[in-house]
Amino acid sequence: MSFFESLLVLILVAIMLLQVSRRLRMPYPSMLALAGAAVALIPGTPVINIDPATALALFIAPALLDAAFDFPLGTAKRFWLPLVAFAIGGVIVTAASVAWVGSTFAGLPIAAAVVLGAIVAPPDAAAATAMLSAVSIPRETDTILRGESLFNDAAALLIFDAALAIQSAGHLDTEVGLHLALAVPGGIIFGILAARLIRRLTLSVSGTLGGNVMQFAQTFLLWIVATRLHLSAVLAVVACGMTLAQMSEARSSARMRVQSYAVWSAAVFVLNVMAFLLMGMQARAILSDMEPGHLGDAVTFAGLVVVTVIVVRLIVCIGFNRIHAYYARRAGQPEPATMKQAVLAGWCGMRGLVTLATAFALPADFPQRDMVVLAAFAVVLATLVAQGLTLIPLIRWLDLDRTADSFREVTKLRAHIARAGFMKLENATGAEAEMLRNNFKLEKHGNLHAEGASALATYRRLALDAINAQREALEQLREDNKLTVDEYNLFLEEIDWRELSVLPEEDRRIQEI
């Protein structure tokens, strides 16, 4: 099959696996990893070569920008200590441990072994989020896991770029050292400046069809330009995303956000599918060409790397938790996180898109490239399957499932938001203001009291009945040819927005899956 045909088949399989995982309440990344492994075992699987620079820009840039935009700077400041410990300390310790394994057992040069360590070091936030979607864990743990992954990726990719540059040059000379020293601050400054330019451009295309397309174009362009300027493309994208999130003017319209979230979610899913497909193709070619004796050594080495990654992650998380708890007790303060939360964080070490993409980015002349790629694929497969499928049972065994508490907290927060709207209209007069006050009052009391919840349910039912009647009337107008296609789409979008505003929360979640 051609690449396009193979991609189409895997996308269809991924969609089916997504539905199976939803029905069985199993994480879809684990299913996707198994599908990618199956591709490696299918005879006649084609081999698609992808340019290393293209692989990094294609797979990593959108994921990094999305994560950076969604992670507020204030949260990073609040949880700076665990983020630094995990994102920098954890990545360095993991990369160093794997580098030692690579140098000792595979005979890799030091720089090449560090490259392997950087490839398998960063956990994947998207994988952890998908795994945890069926339960609700303590909010602090969830926040740290998401933020850790963003900064993990940045730290690991910086180590990857530096070690790969040294490996390609053969040694660390003045030119390479100067490049590495300027790439970090230069990438951050370039990302901040790019965000200010993007803000101006976004205001001119907000709400248009080109707005969504431009979001992807500017992300890829930012990565490519930073690379051509010999700056850190990783830090440029992260700095740009976090700067954009802080600019209130950069906030798009409601229509733009709905479209953007849908497009980015689908795009990231397809990129994951492509990554697993390409890795499966590469693994198939490597396994076919490798001699049986060398294959056994490669499998043994991959197993050592997998064990090292999992064990080091647990040691770092539990060790940091106990040290942090010790100093908190000495200061007369409560422990910031329990031992159970540390075990959970340690087990949330699934690797995914970044590990796959950096493995693709290895040049053809990289020392023992086939063994390194197989080791990276083994880490992704083992962590997504072994850790992913046992994560939810572990959460329940540790008694960390906070689903009921989370529902109550969300209910209170929703009532607080409704109260803000109600108070804003407190002094307004007129029939329109009274109607709005009634709506906000209904939402406020409906989320806190049983009688209010019954009234809110009745309100939603009546609203949905009326909206369905509007949609039927619109369809009749279309059938009678009394409006144009553009007019039909305009009215349909207005009705859809109205339905989204009253749709029950559980139905929203069902539609999003």
PDB file of C-alpha atoms in Angstrom, residues 365-475:
ATOM      1  CA  ASP A 365      24.296   8.234   9.706  1.00  0.00           C
ATOM      2  CA  PHE A 366      23.493   8.324  13.428  1.00  0.00           C
ATOM      3  CA  PRO A 367      25.442   5.599  15.304  1.00  0.00           C
ATOM      4  CA  GLN A 368      23.381   2.395  15.586  1.00  0.00           C
ATOM      5  CA  ARG A 369      20.291   4.288  14.475  1.00  0.00           C
ATOM      6  CA  ASP A 370      18.187   1.132  14.063  1.00  0.00           C
ATOM      7  CA  MET A 371      18.765   0.038  17.655  1.00  0.00           C
ATOM      8  CA  VAL A 372      18.025   3.521  18.979  1.00  0.00           C
ATOM      9  CA  VAL A 373      14.777   3.807  16.983  1.00  0.00           C
ATOM     10  CA  LEU A 374      13.610   0.388  18.166  1.00  0.00           C
ATOM     11  CA  ALA A 375      14.396   1.325  21.754  1.00  0.00           C
ATOM     12  CA  ALA A 376      12.363   4.547  21.429  1.00  0.00           C
ATOM     13  CA  PHE A 377       9.424   2.653  19.928  1.00  0.00           C
ATOM     14  CA  ALA A 378       9.640   0.052  22.691  1.00  0.00           C
ATOM     15  CA  VAL A 379       9.512   2.754  25.373  1.00  0.00           C
ATOM     16  CA  VAL A 380       6.415   4.339  23.797  1.00  0.00           C
ATOM     17  CA  LEU A 381       4.696   0.987  23.347  1.00  0.00           C
ATOM     18  CA  ALA A 382       5.537  -0.342  26.819  1.00  0.00           C
ATOM     19  CA  THR A 383       4.592   2.814  28.721  1.00  0.00           C
ATOM     20  CA  LEU A 384       1.364   3.433  26.827  1.00  0.00           C
ATOM     21  CA  VAL A 385       0.212  -0.176  27.133  1.00  0.00           C
ATOM     22  CA  ALA A 386       1.639  -1.378  30.465  1.00  0.00           C
ATOM     23  CA  GLN A 387       1.275   1.884  32.386  1.00  0.00           C
ATOM     24  CA  GLY A 388      -1.697   3.223  30.446  1.00  0.00           C
ATOM     25  CA  LEU A 389      -3.933   0.201  30.923  1.00  0.00           C
ATOM     26  CA  THR A 390      -3.119  -0.077  34.640  1.00  0.00           C
ATOM     27  CA  LEU A 391      -3.342   3.649  35.458  1.00  0.00           C
ATOM     28  CA  ILE A 392      -7.062   3.844  36.253  1.00  0.00           C
ATOM     29  CA  PRO A 393      -7.040   0.683  38.419  1.00  0.00           C
ATOM     30  CA  LEU A 394      -4.018   2.147  40.233  1.00  0.00           C
ATOM     31  CA  ILE A 395      -5.872   5.415  40.874  1.00  0.00           C
ATOM     32  CA  ARG A 396      -8.798   3.552  42.373  1.00  0.00           C
ATOM     33  CA  TRP A 397      -6.513   1.280  44.415  1.00  0.00           C
ATOM     34  CA  LEU A 398      -4.742   4.355  45.806  1.00  0.00           C
ATOM     35  CA  ASP A 399      -8.153   5.899  46.555  1.00  0.00           C
ATOM     36  CA  LEU A 400      -7.336   9.013  44.518  1.00  0.00           C
ATOM     37  CA  ASP A 401     -10.468   9.062  42.352  1.00  0.00           C
ATOM     38  CA  ARG A 402     -12.111  12.408  43.110  1.00  0.00           C
ATOM     39  CA  THR A 403     -14.933  12.206  40.554  1.00  0.00           C
ATOM     40  CA  ALA A 404     -17.724  12.942  43.054  1.00  0.00           C
ATOM     41  CA  ASP A 405     -15.778  15.798  44.676  1.00  0.00           C
ATOM     42  CA  SER A 406     -14.878  17.184  41.259  1.00  0.00           C
ATOM     43  CA  PHE A 407     -18.536  17.279  40.227  1.00  0.00           C
ATOM     44  CA  ARG A 408     -19.447  19.243  43.366  1.00  0.00           C
ATOM     45  CA  GLU A 409     -16.554  21.652  42.831  1.00  0.00           C
ATOM     46  CA  VAL A 410     -17.515  22.251  39.203  1.00  0.00           C
ATOM     47  CA  THR A 411     -21.123  22.855  40.265  1.00  0.00           C
ATOM     48  CA  LYS A 412     -20.033  25.511  42.769  1.00  0.00           C
ATOM     49  CA  LEU A 413     -17.728  27.159  40.242  1.00  0.00           C
ATOM     50  CA  ARG A 414     -20.469  27.236  37.617  1.00  0.00           C
ATOM     51  CA  ALA A 415     -22.826  28.866  40.124  1.00  0.00           C
ATOM     52  CA  HIS A 416     -20.110  31.413  40.984  1.00  0.00           C
ATOM     53  CA  ILE A 417     -19.745  32.324  37.320  1.00  0.00           C
ATOM     54  CA  ALA A 418     -23.522  32.647  36.914  1.00  0.00           C
ATOM     55  CA  ARG A 419     -23.632  34.846  40.024  1.00  0.00           C
ATOM     56  CA  ALA A 420     -21.103  37.223  38.435  1.00  0.00           C
ATOM     57  CA  GLY A 421     -23.386  37.689  35.432  1.00  0.00           C
ATOM     58  CA  PHE A 422     -26.409  38.172  37.681  1.00  0.00           C
ATOM     59  CA  MET A 423     -24.670  40.830  39.801  1.00  0.00           C
ATOM     60  CA  LYS A 424     -23.574  42.754  36.713  1.00  0.00           C
ATOM     61  CA  LEU A 425     -27.260  43.235  35.792  1.00  0.00           C
ATOM     62  CA  GLU A 426     -28.383  44.084  39.316  1.00  0.00           C
ATOM     63  CA  ASN A 427     -29.011  47.798  38.618  1.00  0.00           C
ATOM     64  CA  ALA A 428     -30.119  47.419  35.001  1.00  0.00           C
ATOM     65  CA  THR A 429     -33.775  48.164  34.165  1.00  0.00           C
ATOM     66  CA  GLY A 430     -36.136  47.141  31.417  1.00  0.00           C
ATOM     67  CA  ALA A 431     -37.723  43.946  30.132  1.00  0.00           C
ATOM     68  CA  GLU A 432     -34.502  42.789  28.490  1.00  0.00           C
ATOM     69  CA  ALA A 433     -32.530  43.128  31.733  1.00  0.00           C
ATOM     70  CA  GLU A 434     -35.238  41.292  33.659  1.00  0.00           C
ATOM     71  CA  MET A 435     -35.168  38.420  31.182  1.00  0.00           C
ATOM     72  CA  LEU A 436     -31.385  38.132  31.459  1.00  0.00           C
ATOM     73  CA  ARG A 437     -31.551  38.312  35.254  1.00  0.00           C
ATOM     74  CA  ASN A 438     -34.015  35.443  35.291  1.00  0.00           C
ATOM     75  CA  ASN A 439     -31.712  33.323  33.121  1.00  0.00           C
ATOM     76  CA  PHE A 440     -28.647  33.953  35.301  1.00  0.00           C
ATOM     77  CA  LYS A 441     -30.683  33.473  38.464  1.00  0.00           C
ATOM     78  CA  LEU A 442     -31.947  30.145  37.151  1.00  0.00           C
ATOM     79  CA  GLU A 443     -28.389  28.998  36.402  1.00  0.00           C
ATOM     80  CA  LYS A 444     -27.118  30.199  39.797  1.00  0.00           C
ATOM     81  CA  HIS A 445     -29.764  28.442  41.902  1.00  0.00           C
ATOM     82  CA  GLY A 446     -30.055  25.486  39.562  1.00  0.00           C
ATOM     83  CA  ASN A 447     -26.450  24.526  40.231  1.00  0.00           C
ATOM     84  CA  LEU A 448     -26.740  24.720  44.018  1.00  0.00           C
ATOM     85  CA  HIS A 449     -30.248  23.648  45.099  1.00  0.00           C
ATOM     86  CA  ALA A 450     -32.432  20.659  44.278  1.00  0.00           C
ATOM     87  CA  GLU A 451     -35.521  22.736  43.454  1.00  0.00           C
ATOM     88  CA  GLY A 452     -33.365  24.985  41.301  1.00  0.00           C
ATOM     89  CA  ALA A 453     -31.921  21.953  39.508  1.00  0.00           C
ATOM     90  CA  SER A 454     -35.431  20.774  38.655  1.00  0.00           C
ATOM     91  CA  ALA A 455     -36.313  24.214  37.290  1.00  0.00           C
ATOM     92  CA  LEU A 456     -33.073  24.320  35.312  1.00  0.00           C
ATOM     93  CA  ALA A 457     -33.806  20.905  33.794  1.00  0.00           C
ATOM     94  CA  THR A 458     -37.277  22.106  32.776  1.00  0.00           C
ATOM     95  CA  TYR A 459     -35.762  25.264  31.291  1.00  0.00           C
ATOM     96  CA  ARG A 460     -33.282  23.230  29.253  1.00  0.00           C
ATOM     97  CA  ARG A 461     -35.986  20.867  28.008  1.00  0.00           C
ATOM     98  CA  LEU A 462     -38.227  23.724  26.910  1.00  0.00           C
ATOM     99  CA  ALA A 463     -35.301  25.536  25.292  1.00  0.00           C
ATOM    100  CA  LEU A 464     -34.237  22.443  23.345  1.00  0.00           C
ATOM    101  CA  ASP A 465     -37.820  21.843  22.187  1.00  0.00           C
ATOM    102  CA  ALA A 466     -38.018  25.429  20.930  1.00  0.00           C
ATOM    103  CA  ILE A 467     -34.608  25.144  19.236  1.00  0.00           C
ATOM    104  CA  ASN A 468     -35.653  21.924  17.492  1.00  0.00           C
ATOM    105  CA  ALA A 469     -38.742  23.733  16.226  1.00  0.00           C
ATOM    106  CA  GLN A 470     -36.513  26.519  14.880  1.00  0.00           C
ATOM    107  CA  ARG A 471     -34.308  23.996  13.132  1.00  0.00           C
ATOM    108  CA  GLU A 472     -37.328  22.304  11.551  1.00  0.00           C
ATOM    109  CA  ALA A 473     -38.598  25.687  10.348  1.00  0.00           C
ATOM    110  CA  LEU A 474     -35.181  26.440   8.866  1.00  0.00           C
ATOM    111  CA  GLU A 475     -35.108  23.105   7.048  1.00  0.00           C
TER     112      GLU A 475
END
